[in-house]
PDB file of C-alpha atoms and ligand atoms in Angstrom:
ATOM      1  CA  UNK K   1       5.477 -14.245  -9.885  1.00 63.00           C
ATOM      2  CA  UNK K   2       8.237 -11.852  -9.112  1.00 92.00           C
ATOM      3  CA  UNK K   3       6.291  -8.331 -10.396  1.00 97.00           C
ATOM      4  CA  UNK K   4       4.996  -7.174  -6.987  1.00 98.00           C
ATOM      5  CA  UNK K   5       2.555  -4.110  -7.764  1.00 98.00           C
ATOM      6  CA  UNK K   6       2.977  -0.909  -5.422  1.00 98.00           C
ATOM      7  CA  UNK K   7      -0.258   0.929  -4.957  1.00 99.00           C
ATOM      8  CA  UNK K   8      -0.679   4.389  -3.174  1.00 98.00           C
ATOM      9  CA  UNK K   9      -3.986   5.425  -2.474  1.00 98.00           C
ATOM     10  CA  UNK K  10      -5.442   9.067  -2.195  1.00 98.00           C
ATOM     11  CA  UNK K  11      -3.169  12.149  -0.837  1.00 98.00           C
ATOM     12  CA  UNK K  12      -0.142  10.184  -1.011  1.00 98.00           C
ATOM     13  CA  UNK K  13       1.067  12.163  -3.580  1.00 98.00           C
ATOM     14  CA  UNK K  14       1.834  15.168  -1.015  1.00 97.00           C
ATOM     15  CA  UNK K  15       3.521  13.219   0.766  1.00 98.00           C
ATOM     16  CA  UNK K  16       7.022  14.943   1.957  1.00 97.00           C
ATOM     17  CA  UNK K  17       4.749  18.487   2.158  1.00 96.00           C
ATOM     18  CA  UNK K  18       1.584  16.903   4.581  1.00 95.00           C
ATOM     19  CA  UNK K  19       1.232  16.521   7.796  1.00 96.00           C
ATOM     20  CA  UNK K  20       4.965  15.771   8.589  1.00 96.00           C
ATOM     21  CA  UNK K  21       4.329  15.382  12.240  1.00 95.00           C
ATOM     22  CA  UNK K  22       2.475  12.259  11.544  1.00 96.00           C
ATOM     23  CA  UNK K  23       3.198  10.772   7.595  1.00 97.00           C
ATOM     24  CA  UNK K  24       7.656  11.947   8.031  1.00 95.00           C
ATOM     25  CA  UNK K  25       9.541  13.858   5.760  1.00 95.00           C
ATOM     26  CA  UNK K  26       9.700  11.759   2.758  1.00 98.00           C
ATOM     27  CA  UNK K  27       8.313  12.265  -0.524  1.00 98.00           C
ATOM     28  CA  UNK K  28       6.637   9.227  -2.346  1.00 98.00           C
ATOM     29  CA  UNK K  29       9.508   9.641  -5.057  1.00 98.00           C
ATOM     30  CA  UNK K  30      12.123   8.968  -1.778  1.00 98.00           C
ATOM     31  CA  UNK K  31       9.567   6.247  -0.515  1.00 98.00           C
ATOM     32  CA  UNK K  32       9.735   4.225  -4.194  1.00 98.00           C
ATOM     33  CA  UNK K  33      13.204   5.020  -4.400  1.00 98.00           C
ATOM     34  CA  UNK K  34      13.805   2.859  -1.028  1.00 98.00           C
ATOM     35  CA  UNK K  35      11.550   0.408  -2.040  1.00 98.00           C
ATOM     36  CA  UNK K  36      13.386  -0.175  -5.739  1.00 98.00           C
ATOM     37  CA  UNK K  37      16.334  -0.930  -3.543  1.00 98.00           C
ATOM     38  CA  UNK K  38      14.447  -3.671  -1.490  1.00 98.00           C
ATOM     39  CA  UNK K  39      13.641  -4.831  -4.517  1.00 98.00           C
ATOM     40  CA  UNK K  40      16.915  -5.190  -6.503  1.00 97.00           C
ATOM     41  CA  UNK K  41      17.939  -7.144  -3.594  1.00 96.00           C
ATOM     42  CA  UNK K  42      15.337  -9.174  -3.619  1.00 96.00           C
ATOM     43  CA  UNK K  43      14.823 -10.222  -7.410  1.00 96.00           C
ATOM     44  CA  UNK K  44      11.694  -8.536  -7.783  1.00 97.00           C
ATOM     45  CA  UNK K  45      10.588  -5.664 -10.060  1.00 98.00           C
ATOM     46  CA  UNK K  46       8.150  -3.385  -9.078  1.00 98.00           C
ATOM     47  CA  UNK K  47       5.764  -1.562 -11.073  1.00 98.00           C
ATOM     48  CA  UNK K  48       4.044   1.988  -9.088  1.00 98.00           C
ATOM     49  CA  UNK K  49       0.958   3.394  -9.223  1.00 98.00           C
ATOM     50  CA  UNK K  50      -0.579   6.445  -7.013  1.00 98.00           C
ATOM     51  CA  UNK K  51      -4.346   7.814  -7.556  1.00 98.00           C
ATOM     52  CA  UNK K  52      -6.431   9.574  -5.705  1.00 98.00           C
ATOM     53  CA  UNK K  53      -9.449   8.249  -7.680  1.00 98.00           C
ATOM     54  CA  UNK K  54     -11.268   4.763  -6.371  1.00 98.00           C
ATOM     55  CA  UNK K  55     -12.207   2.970  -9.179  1.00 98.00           C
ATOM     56  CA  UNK K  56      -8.676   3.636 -10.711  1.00 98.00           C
ATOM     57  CA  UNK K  57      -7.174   1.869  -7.960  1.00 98.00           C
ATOM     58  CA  UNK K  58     -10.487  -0.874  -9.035  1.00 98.00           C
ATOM     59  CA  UNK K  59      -9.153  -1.063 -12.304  1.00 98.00           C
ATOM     60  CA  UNK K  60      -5.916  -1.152 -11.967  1.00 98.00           C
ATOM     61  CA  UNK K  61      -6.106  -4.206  -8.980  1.00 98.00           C
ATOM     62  CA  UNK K  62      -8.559  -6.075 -11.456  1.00 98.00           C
ATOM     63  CA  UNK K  63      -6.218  -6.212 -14.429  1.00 97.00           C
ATOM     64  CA  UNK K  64      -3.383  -6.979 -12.320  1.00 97.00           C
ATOM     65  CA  UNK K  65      -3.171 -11.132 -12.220  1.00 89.00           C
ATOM     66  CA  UNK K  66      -3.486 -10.965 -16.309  1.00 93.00           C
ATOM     67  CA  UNK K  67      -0.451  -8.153 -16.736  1.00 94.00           C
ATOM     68  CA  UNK K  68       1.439 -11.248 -14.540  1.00 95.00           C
ATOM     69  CA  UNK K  69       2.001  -9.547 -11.526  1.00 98.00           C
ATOM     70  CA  UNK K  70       2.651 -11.655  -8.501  1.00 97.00           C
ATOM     71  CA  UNK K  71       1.591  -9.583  -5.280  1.00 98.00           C
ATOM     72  CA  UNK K  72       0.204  -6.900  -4.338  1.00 98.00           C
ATOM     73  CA  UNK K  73       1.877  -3.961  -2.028  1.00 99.00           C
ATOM     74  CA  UNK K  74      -0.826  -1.192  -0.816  1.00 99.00           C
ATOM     75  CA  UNK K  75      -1.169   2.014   1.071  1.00 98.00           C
ATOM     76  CA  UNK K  76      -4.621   2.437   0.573  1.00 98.00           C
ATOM     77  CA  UNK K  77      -4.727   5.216   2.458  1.00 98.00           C
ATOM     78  CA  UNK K  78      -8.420   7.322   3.347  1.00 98.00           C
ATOM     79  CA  UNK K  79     -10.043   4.687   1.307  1.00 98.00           C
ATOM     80  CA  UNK K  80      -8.983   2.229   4.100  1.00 98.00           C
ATOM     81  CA  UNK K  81     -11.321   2.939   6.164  1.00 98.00           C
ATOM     82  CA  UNK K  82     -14.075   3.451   3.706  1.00 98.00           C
ATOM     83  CA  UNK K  83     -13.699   1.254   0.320  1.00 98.00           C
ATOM     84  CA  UNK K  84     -15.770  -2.008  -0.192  1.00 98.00           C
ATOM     85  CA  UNK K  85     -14.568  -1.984  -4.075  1.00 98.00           C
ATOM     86  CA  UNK K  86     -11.130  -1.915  -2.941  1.00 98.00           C
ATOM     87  CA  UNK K  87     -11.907  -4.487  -0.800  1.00 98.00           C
ATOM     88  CA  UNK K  88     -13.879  -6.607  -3.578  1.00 98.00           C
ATOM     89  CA  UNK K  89     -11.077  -6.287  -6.030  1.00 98.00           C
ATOM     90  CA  UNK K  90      -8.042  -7.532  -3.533  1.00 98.00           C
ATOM     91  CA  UNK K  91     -10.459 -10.368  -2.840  1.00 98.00           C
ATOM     92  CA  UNK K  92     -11.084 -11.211  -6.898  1.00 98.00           C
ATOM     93  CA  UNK K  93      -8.043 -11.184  -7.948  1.00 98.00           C
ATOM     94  CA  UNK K  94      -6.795 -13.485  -4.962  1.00 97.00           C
ATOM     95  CA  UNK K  95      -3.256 -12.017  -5.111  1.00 98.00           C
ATOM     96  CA  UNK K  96      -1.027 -12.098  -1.938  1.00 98.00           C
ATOM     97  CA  UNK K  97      -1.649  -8.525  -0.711  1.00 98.00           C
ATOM     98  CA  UNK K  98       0.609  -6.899   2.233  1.00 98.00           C
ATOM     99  CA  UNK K  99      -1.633  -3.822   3.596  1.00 98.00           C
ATOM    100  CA  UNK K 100       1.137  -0.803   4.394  1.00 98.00           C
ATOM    101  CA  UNK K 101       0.669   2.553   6.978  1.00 98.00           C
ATOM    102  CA  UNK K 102       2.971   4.763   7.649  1.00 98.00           C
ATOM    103  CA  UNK K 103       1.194   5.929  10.907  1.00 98.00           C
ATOM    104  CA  UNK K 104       0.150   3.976  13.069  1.00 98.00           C
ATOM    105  CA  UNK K 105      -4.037   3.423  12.413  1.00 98.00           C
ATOM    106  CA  UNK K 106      -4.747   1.843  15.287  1.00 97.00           C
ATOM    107  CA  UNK K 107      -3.816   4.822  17.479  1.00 98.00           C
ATOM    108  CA  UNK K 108      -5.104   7.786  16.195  1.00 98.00           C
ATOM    109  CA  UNK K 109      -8.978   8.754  15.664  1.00 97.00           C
ATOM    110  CA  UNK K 110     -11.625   6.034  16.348  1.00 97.00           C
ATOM    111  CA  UNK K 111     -12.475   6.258  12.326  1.00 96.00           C
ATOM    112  CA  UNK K 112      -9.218   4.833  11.085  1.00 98.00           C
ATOM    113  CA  UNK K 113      -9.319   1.928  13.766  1.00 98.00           C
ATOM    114  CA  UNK K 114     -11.253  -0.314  10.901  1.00 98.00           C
ATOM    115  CA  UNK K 115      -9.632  -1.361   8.380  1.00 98.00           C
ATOM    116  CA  UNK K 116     -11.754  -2.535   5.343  1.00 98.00           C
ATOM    117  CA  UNK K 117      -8.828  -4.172   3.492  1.00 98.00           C
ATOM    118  CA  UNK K 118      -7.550  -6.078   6.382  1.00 98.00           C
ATOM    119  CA  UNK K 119      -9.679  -9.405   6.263  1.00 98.00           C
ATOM    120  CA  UNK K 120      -8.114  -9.716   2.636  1.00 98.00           C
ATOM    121  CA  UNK K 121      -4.771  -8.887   2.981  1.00 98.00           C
ATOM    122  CA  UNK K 122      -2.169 -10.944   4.153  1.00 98.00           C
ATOM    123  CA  UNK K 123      -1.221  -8.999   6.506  1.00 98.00           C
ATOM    124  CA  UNK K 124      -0.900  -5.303   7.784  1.00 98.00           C
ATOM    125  CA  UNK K 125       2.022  -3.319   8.861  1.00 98.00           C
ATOM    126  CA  UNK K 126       1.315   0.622  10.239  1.00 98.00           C
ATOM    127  CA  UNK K 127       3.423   2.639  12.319  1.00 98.00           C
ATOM    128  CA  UNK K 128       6.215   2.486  11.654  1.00 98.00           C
ATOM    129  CA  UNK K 129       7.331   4.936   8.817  1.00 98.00           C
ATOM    130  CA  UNK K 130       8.962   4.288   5.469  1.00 98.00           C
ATOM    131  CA  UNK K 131       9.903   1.030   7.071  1.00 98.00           C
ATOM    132  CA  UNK K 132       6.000  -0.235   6.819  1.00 98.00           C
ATOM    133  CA  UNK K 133       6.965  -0.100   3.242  1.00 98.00           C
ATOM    134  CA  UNK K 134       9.825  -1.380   3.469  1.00 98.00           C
ATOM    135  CA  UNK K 135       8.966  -4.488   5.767  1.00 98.00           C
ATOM    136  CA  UNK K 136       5.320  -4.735   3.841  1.00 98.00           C
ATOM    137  CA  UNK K 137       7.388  -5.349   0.800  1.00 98.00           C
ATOM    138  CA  UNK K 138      10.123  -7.988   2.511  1.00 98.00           C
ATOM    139  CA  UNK K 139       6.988  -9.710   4.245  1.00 98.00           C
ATOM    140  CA  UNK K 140       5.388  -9.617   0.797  1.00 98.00           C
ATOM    141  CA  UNK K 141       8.639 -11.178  -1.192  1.00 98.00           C
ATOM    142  CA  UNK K 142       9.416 -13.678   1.511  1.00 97.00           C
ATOM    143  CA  UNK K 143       5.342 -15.071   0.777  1.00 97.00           C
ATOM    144  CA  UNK K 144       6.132 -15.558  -2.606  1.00 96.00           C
ATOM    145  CA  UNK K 145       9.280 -17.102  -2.582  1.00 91.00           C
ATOM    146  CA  UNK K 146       7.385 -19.938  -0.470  1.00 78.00           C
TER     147      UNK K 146
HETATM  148  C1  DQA T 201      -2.430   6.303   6.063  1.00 59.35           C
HETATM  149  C2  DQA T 201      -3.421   6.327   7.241  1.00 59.35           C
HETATM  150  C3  DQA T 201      -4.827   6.676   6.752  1.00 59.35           C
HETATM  151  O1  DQA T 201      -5.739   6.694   7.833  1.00 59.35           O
HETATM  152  C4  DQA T 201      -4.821   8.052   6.112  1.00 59.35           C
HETATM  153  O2  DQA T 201      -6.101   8.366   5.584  1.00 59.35           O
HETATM  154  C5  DQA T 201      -3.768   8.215   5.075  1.00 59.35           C
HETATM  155  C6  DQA T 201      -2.451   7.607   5.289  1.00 59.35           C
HETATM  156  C7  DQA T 201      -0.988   6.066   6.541  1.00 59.35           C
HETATM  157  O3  DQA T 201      -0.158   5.709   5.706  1.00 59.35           O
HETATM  158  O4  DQA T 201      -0.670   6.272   7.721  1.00 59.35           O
HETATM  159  O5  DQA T 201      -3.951   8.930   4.094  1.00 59.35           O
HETATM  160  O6  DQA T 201      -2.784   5.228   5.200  1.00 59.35           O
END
């Protein structure tokens, strides 16, 4: 139970080089580096995956309960807004899943005001930075230790 998968959905990997006004300075290597230090403190290991393809994020979701991982941590980025099999996969493999944004969604264009992956997370954090990570992935230990 203490293997909390990180996902990063689509154009996360230019992260640090996009849109800094809005997504901050830091690379996702800098991000996971942060987060690896959340998670030594925490007695969790983390295991990271970034695509910018849908049905790997599918497949890699739907194989996650049987590879023992506990929880699920997950910027899903664009597909957000726009992907029932994400969606359908959080909600099959009923694994506690904290939803992460580093901008704040709910604020910027009309488009990104719905969430998809919302109604099966446990909860959603956006707006605040690295820290959404960061407090996505305390929020996320503190459900599993109880
Ligand atoms: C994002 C917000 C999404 O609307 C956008 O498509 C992203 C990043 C965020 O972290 O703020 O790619 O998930």
């Amino acid at each position: 139970m203490n293997k909390i998968l990180v996902i990063h959905g689509p154009n996360l990997n230019l992260l640090g080089q996009r849109e800094k006004d809005i997504y901050g300075s830091a690379t996702l290597a800098e991000i996971n580096a942060k987060l690896e230090d959340v998670a030594k403190k925490s007695g969790v290991t983390l295991t990271f995956f970034q695509s910018n393809h849908e049905g790997e994020i599918v497949d890699t979701i739907g194989k996650s309960s049987k590879e023992g991982i506990g929880g699920i941590l997950i910027n899903p980025a664009a597909y957000t807004h726009t992907s029932i099999a994400i969606r359908d996969a959080i909600s099959a493999v009923k694994l506690p899943t904290v939803e992460v944004h580093l901008s704040n969604i709910h604020s910027r264009e009309d488009f990104r005001h719905k969430s998809l992956i919302a109604p099966v997370s446990s909860g959603q954090i956006s707006g605040f930075g690295v820290d959404s990570y960061l407090l996505g992935l305390q929020a996320l230990v503190n459900l599993l230790k109880h």
